[in-house]
Tab-separated table of C-alpha atoms and ligand atoms in Angstrom:
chain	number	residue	atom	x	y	z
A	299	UNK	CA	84.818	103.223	74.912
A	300	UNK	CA	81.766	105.399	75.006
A	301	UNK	CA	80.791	107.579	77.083
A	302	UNK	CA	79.661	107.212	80.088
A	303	UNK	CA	77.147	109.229	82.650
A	304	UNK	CA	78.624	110.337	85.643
A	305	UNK	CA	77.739	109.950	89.331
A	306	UNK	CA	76.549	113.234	89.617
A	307	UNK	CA	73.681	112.711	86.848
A	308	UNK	CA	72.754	109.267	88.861
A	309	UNK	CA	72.390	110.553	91.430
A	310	UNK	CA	70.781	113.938	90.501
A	311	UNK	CA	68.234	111.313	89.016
A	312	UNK	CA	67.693	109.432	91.874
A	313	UNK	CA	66.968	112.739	93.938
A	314	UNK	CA	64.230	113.754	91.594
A	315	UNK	CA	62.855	110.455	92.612
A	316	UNK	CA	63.765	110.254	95.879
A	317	UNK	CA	63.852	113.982	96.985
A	318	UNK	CA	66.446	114.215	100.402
A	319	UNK	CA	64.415	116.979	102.139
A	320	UNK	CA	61.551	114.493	102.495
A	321	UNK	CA	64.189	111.947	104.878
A	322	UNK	CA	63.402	112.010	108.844
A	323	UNK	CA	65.839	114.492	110.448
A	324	UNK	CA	67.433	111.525	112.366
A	325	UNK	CA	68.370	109.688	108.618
A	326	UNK	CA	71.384	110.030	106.866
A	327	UNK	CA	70.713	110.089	103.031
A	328	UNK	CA	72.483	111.075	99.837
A	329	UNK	CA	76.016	110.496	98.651
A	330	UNK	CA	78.301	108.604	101.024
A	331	UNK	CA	81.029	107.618	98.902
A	332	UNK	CA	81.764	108.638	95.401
A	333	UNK	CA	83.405	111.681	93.041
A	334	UNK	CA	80.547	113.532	91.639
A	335	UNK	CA	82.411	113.202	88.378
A	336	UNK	CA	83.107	110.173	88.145
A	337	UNK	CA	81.636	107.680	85.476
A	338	UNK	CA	78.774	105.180	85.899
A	339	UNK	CA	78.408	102.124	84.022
A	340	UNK	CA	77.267	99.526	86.503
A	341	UNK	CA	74.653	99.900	89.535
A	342	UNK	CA	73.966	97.137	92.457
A	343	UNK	CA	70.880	97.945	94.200
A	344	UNK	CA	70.536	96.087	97.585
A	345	UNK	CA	68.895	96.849	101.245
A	346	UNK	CA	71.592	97.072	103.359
A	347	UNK	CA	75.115	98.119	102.695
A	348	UNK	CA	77.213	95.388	104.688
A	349	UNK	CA	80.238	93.872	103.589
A	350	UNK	CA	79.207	90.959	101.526
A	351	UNK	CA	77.134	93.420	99.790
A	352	UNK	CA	80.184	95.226	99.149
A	353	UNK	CA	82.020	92.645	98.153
A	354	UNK	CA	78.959	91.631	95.239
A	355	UNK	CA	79.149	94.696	94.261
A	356	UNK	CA	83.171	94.834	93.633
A	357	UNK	CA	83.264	91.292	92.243
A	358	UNK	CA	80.503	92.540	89.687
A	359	UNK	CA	82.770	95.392	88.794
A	360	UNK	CA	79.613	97.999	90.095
A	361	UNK	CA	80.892	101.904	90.347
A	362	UNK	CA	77.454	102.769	92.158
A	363	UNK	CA	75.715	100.174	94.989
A	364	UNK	CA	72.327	101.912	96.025
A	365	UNK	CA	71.278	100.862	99.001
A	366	UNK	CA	68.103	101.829	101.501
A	367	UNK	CA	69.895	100.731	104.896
A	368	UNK	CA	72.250	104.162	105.210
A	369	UNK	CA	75.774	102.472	106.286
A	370	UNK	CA	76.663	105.529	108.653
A	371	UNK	CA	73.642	106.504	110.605
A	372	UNK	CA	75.588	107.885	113.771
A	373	UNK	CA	78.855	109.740	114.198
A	374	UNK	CA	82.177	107.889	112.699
A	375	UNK	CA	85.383	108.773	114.391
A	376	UNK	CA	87.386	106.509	112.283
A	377	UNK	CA	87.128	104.555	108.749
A	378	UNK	CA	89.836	102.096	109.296
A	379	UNK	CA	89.417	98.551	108.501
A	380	UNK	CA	89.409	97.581	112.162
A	381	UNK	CA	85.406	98.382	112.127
A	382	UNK	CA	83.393	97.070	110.223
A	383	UNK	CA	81.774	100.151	108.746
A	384	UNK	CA	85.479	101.433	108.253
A	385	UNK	CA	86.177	98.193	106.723
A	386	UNK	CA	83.106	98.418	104.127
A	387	UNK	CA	84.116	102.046	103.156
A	388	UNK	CA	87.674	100.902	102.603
A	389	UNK	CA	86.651	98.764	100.041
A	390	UNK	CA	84.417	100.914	98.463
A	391	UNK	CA	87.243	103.386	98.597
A	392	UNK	CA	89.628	100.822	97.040
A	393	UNK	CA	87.052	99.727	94.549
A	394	UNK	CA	86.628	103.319	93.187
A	395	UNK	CA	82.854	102.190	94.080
A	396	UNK	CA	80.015	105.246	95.104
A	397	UNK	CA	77.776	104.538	97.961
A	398	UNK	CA	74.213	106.187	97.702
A	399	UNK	CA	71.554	105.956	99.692
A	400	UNK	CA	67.676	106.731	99.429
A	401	UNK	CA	65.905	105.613	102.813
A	402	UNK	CA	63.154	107.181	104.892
A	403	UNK	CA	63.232	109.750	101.767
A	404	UNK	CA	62.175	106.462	99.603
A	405	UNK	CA	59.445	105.367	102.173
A	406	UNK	CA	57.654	108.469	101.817
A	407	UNK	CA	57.721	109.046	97.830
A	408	UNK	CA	55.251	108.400	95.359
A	409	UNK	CA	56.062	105.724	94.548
A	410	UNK	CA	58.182	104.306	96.965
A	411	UNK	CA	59.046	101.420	99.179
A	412	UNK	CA	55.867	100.380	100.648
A	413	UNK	CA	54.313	100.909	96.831
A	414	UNK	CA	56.425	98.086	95.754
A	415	UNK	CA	55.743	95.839	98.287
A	416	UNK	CA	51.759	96.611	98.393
A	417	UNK	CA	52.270	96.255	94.255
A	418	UNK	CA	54.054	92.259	94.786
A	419	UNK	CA	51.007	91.365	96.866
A	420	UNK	CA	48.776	92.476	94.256
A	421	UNK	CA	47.262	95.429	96.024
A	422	UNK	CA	45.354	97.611	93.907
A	423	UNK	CA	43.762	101.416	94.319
A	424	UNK	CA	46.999	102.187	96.876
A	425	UNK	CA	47.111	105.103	98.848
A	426	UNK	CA	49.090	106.447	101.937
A	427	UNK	CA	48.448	104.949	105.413
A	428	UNK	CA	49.131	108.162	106.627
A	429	UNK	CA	49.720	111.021	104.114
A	430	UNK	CA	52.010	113.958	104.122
A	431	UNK	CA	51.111	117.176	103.095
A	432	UNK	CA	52.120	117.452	99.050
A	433	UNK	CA	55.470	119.766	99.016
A	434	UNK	CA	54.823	123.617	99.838
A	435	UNK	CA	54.469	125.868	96.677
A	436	UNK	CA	54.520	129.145	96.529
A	437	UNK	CA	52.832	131.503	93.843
A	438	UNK	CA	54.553	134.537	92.410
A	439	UNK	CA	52.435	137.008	90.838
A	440	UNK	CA	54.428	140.136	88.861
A	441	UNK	CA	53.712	142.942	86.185
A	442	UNK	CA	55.596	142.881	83.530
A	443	UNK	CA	55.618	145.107	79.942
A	444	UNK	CA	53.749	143.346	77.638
A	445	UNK	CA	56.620	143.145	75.502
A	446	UNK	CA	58.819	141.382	77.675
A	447	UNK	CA	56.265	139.148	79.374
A	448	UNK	CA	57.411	136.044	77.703
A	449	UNK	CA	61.130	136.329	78.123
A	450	UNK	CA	60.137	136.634	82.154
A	451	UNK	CA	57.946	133.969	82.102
A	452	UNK	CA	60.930	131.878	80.392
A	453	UNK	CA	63.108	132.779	83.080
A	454	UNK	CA	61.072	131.998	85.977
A	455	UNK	CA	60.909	128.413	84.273
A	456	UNK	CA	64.326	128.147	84.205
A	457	UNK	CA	64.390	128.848	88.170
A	458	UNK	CA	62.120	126.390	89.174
A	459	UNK	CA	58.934	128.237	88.687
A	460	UNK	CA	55.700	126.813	86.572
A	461	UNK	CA	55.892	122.634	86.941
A	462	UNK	CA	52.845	121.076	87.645
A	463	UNK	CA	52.835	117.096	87.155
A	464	UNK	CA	54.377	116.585	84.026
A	465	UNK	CA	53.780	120.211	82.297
A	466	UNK	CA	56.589	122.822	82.523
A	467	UNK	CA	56.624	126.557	81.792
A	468	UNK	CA	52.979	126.506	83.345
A	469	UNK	CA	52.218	130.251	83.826
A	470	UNK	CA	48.508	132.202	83.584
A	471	UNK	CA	49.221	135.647	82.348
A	472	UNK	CA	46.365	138.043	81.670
A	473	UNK	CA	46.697	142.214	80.919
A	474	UNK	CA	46.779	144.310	83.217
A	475	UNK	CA	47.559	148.294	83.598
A	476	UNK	CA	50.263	149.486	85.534
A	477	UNK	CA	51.071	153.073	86.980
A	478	UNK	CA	53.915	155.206	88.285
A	479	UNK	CA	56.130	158.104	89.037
A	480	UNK	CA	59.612	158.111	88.694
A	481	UNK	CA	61.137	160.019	91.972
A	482	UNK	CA	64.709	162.105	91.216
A	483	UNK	CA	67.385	158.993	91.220
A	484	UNK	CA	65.512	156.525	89.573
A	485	UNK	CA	66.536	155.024	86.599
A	486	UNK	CA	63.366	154.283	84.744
A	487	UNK	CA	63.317	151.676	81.689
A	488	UNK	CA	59.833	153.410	80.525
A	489	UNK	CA	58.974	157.106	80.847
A	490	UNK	CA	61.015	159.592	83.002
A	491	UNK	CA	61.651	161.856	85.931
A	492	UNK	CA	58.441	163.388	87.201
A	493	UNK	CA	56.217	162.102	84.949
A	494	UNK	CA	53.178	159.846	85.523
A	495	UNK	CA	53.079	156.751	83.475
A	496	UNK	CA	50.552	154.502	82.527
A	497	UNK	CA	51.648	151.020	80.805
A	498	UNK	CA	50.210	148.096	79.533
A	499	UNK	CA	51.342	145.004	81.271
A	500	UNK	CA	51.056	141.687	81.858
A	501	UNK	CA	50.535	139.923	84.684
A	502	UNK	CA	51.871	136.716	85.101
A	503	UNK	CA	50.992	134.094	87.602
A	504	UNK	CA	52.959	130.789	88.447
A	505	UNK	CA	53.701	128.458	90.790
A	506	UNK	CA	56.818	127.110	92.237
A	507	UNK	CA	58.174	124.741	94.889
A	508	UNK	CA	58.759	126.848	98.245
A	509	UNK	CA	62.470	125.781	98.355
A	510	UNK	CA	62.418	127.654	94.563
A	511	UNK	CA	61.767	130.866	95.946
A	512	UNK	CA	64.989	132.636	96.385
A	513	UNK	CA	66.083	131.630	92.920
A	514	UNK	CA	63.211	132.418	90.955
A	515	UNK	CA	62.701	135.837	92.495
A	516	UNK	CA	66.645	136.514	91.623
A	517	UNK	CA	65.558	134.980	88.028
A	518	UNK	CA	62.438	137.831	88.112
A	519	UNK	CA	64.907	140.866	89.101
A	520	UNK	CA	67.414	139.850	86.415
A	521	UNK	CA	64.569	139.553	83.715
A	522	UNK	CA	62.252	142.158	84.574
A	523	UNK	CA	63.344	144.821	82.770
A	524	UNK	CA	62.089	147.401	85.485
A	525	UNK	CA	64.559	148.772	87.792
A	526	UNK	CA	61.867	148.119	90.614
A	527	UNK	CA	59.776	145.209	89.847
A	528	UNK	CA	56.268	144.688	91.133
A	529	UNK	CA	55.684	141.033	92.626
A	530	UNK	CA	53.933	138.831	94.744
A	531	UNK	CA	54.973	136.046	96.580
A	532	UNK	CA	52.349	134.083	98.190
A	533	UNK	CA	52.268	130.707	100.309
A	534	UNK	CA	49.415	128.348	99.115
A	535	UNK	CA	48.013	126.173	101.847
A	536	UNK	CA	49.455	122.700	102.583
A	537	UNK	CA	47.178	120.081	100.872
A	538	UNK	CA	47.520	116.025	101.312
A	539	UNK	CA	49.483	114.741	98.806
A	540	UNK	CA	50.198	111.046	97.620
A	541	UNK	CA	52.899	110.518	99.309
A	542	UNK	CA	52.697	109.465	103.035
A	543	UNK	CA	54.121	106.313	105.302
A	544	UNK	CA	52.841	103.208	104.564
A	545	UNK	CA	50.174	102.264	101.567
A	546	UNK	CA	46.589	100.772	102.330
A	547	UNK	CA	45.370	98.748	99.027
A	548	UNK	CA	42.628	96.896	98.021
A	549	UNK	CA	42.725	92.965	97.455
A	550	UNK	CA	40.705	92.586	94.531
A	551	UNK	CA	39.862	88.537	95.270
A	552	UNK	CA	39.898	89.128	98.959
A	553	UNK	CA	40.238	86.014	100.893
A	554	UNK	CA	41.044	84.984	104.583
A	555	UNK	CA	44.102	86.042	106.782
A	556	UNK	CA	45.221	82.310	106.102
A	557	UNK	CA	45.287	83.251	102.380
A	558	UNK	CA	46.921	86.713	102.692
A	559	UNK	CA	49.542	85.128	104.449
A	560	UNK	CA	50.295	82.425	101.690
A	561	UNK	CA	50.172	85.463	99.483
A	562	UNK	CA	52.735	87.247	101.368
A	563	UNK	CA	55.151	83.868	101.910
A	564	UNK	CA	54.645	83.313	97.547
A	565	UNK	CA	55.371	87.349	96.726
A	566	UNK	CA	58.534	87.546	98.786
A	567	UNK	CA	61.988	86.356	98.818
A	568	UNK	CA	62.162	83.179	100.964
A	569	UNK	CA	64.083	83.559	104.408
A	570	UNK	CA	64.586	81.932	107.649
A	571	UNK	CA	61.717	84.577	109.281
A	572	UNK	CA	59.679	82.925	107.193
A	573	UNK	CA	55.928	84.873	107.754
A	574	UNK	CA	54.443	84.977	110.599
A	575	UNK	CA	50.917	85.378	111.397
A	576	UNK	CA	48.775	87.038	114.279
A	577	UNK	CA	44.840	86.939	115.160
A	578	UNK	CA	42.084	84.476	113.639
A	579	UNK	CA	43.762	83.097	110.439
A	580	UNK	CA	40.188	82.693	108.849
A	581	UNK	CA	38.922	86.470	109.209
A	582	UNK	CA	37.941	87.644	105.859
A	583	UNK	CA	40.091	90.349	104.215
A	584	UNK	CA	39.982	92.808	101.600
A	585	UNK	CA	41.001	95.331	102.522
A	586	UNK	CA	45.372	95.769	103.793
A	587	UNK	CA	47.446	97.977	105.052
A	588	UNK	CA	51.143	97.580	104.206
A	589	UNK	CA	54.444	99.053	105.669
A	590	UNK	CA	58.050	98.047	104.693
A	591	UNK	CA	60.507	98.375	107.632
A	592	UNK	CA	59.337	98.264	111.394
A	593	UNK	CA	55.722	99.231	111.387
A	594	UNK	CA	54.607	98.449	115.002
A	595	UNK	CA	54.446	102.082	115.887
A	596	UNK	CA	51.721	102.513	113.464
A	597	UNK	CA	48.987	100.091	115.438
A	598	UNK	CA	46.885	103.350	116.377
A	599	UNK	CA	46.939	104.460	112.337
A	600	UNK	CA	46.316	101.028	111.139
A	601	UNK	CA	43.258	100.533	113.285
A	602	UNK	CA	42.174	103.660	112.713
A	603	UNK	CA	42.098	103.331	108.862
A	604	UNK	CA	39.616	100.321	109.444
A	605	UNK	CA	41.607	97.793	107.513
A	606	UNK	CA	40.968	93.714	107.687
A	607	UNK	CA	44.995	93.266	107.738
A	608	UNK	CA	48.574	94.666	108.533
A	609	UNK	CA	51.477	93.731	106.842
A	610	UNK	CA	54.681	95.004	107.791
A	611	UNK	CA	58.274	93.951	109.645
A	612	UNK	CA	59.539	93.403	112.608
A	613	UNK	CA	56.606	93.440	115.121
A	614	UNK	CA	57.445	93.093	118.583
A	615	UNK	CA	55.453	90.755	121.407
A	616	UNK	CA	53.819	93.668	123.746
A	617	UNK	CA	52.632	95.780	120.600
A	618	UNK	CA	51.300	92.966	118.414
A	619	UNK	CA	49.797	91.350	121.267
A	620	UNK	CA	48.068	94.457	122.784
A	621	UNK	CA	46.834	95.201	119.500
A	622	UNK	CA	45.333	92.193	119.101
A	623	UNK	CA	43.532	92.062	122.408
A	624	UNK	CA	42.290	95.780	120.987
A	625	UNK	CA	40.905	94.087	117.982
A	626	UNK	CA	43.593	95.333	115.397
A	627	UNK	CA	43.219	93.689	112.381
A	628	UNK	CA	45.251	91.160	110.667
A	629	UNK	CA	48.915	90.671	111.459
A	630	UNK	CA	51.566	89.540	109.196
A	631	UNK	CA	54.898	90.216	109.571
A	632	UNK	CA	57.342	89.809	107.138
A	633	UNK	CA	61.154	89.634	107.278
A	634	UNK	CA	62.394	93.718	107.352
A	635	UNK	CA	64.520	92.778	104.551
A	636	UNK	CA	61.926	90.796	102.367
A	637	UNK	CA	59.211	93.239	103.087
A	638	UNK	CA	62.053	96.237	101.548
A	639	UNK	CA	63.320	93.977	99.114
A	640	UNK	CA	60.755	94.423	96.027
A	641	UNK	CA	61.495	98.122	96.214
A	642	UNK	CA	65.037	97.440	94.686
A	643	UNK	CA	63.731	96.345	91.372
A	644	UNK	CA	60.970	99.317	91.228
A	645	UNK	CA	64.099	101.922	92.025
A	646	UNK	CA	66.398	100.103	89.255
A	647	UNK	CA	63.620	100.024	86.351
A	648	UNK	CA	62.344	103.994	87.645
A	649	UNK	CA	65.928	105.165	87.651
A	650	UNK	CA	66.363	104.001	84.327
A	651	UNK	CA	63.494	105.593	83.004
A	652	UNK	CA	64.280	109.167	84.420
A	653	UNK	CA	67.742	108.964	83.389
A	654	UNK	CA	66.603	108.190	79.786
A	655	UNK	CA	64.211	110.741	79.856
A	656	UNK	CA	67.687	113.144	80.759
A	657	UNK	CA	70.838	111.684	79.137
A	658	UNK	CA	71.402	110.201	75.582
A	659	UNK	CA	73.978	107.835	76.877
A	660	UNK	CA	71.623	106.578	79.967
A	661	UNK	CA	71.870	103.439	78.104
A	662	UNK	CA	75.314	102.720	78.673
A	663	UNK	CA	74.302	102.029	82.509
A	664	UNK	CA	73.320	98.386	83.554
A	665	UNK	CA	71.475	97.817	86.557
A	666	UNK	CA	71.403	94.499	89.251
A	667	UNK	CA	69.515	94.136	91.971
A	668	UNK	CA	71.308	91.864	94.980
A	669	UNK	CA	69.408	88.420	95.884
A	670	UNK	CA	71.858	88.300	98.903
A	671	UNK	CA	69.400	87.801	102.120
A	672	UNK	CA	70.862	90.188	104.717
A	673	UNK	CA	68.357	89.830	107.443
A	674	UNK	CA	70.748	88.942	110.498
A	675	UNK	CA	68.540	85.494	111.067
A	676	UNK	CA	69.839	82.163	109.413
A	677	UNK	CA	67.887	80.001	111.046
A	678	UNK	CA	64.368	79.662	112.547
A	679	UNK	CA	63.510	76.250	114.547
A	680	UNK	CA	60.033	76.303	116.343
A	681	UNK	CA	61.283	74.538	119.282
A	682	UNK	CA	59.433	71.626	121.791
A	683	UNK	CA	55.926	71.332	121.984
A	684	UNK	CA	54.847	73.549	125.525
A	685	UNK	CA	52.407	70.691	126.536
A	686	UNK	CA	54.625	68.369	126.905
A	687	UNK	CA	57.597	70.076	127.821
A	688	UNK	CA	58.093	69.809	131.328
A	689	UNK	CA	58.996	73.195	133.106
A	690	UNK	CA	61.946	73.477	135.502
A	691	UNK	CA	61.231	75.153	138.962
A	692	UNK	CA	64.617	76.933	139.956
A	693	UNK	CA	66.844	75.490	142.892
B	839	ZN	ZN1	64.258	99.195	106.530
């Protein structure tokens, strides 16, 4: 058999796509069941993580099911089969299948869930509903002898330091002219004891991620060749970046809400929620916001941005209706697992990609996405007509 690439580079790929730190504090991301080491050949990708999800994935012979839902979001006492979220990490246990999951992390990357699901409605010129600063860089700044200026700049590289989009080993270095005095003690790589030195240098600039920091300035002591390096370490300020929660797009047709809807009900997965509309079906739109999961704390953003429609999951009576009466646009809410489901196929085809871009055996890994419908409805009936139903007064 050939080789094969191991958890740990799946999901060290999946990370780069779907970085942790940027989950809510509350969400519980990441590995949940797996050996680091052990070897991937098959992944299921699916929304939640119950146990006929489980099951798919076993029967397929998976050894990785990626999945947005986290299965153990609160504090587990016990994993025996007795509960049901004991009994699903039995079997994955059993199985020898890894558990991984990219969630709120995944709502908030570029691109990420809401992308996908702004992307199956056709949406076009996307950006966040409400954006998030870009991640915090630092820039270090150091003098270094001209000689050994690229060696340094190589080894800040290696740390972490001098990515920007897709360019590494970024770096702006320009001469410079240091001075010193050794003191009594010192152990001076140029000049000596007493003696005022002049020396050309060069400074070099780069940028790094803020969590880089500690590494790249240990990369800068070991490579400097001074026994006291001079450096800089400053913050830059927090710009908007393109990721965020939620996506607002552009319908390039435009149409009416009726339209959108039909849209919406043709783009997704059928299920019993069906789609369900809210406010005057023939207002024009063009312009749509669109969250996947539970958007109805986001009425005050969505109005706000000034869009003609909202679609999202799991909107409840007293927001959607207030919202309406305050002239929100648009409503259409979509099953929470349709409205998450188009992300699956986006995650499969990007984790590909990345891991091909890292490992010359990434193509010994196959990748399915679930079709199972795990919303908890089965069924939706629209019940008797209220006109002519007659209401009971109680005894
Ligand atoms: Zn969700």
């Amino acid at each position: 058999m050939t080789e094969a690439l191991r958890l740990g580079d799946v999901v060290a790929a999946l990370d780069s796509l779907y970085d942790p730190r940027w989950a809510q504090d509350w969400d519980a991301v990441g590995l949940v069941v797996g050996d680091p080491d052990q070897p991937v050949r098959r992944v299921l990708l699916a929304v939640d993580p119950v146990q006929a999800v489980v099951d798919e994935a076993v029967t397929w012979g998976a050894d990785l099911l990626v999945t947005h839902h986290p299965l153990l979001l609160r504090g587990v006492h016990s994993v025996a089969t007795t509960h049901p979220k004991g009994r699903a990490v039995t079997s994955l246990v059993r199985a020898g299948l890894a558990l991984h999951v990219a969630h709120t992390n995944a709502d908030v990357a570029d691109p990420g869930v809401s992308d996908s699901l702004a992307t199956a409605l056709g949406l076009t010129e996307l950006r966040p509903l409400q954006p998030l600063p870009a991640d915090p860089l630092d820039k270090v700044v150091t003098f270094v002898p001209e000689a050994a200026a690229e060696a340094v700049v190589d080894a800040l590289a290696a740390a972490g330091a001098g990515r920007l989009g897709a360019y590494e080993r970024c770096a702006v270095t320009s001469a410079s002219t240091g001075t010193f005095t050794p003191l009594p003690g010192a152990d001076p790589a140029v000049g000596a004891i007493g003696r005022r030195e002049v020396v050309a240098e060069t400074r070099v600039e780069m940028v790094l991620p803020r969590h880089r920091r500690a590494a790249v300035l240990a990369a800068l002591r070991t490579a400097h060749p001074y026994e006291e390096p001079a450096y800089d370490v400053l913050e830059l300020a927090d710009l908007p970046g393109r990721r965020g929660v939620g996506r607002i797009g552009t319908w390039p047709a435009g149409g009416s809400l009726r339209e959108l809807a039909a849209r919406v009900a043709a783009a997704l997965p059928a299920t019993p929620h069906g789609v369900r509309v809210g406010g005057d079906l023939d207002r024009p739109v063009r312009s749509v916001a669109v969250l996947g999961g539970a958007g109805d704390d986001m009425f005050e953003t969505v109005r706000a941005a000034g869009v003609d429609a909202y679609v999202t999951a799991d909107l409840r009576h007293h927001p959607a209706s207030e919202a309406l009466e305050h002239g929100a646009p648009g409503l259409v809410d979509v099953s929470h697992w349709a409205g998450e489901w188009p992300w699956l196929a986006d995650c499969a085809r990007l984790l590909v990609e990345r891991l091909g871009e890292r490992h010359p055996v990434a193509d010994t890994v196959e990748t399915r996405v679930s079709r199972l419908v795990t919303d908890p409805w089965v069924e939706a009936i629209a019940g008797a007509d209220p006109t002519t139903t007659t209401a009971r007064s109680p005894h």
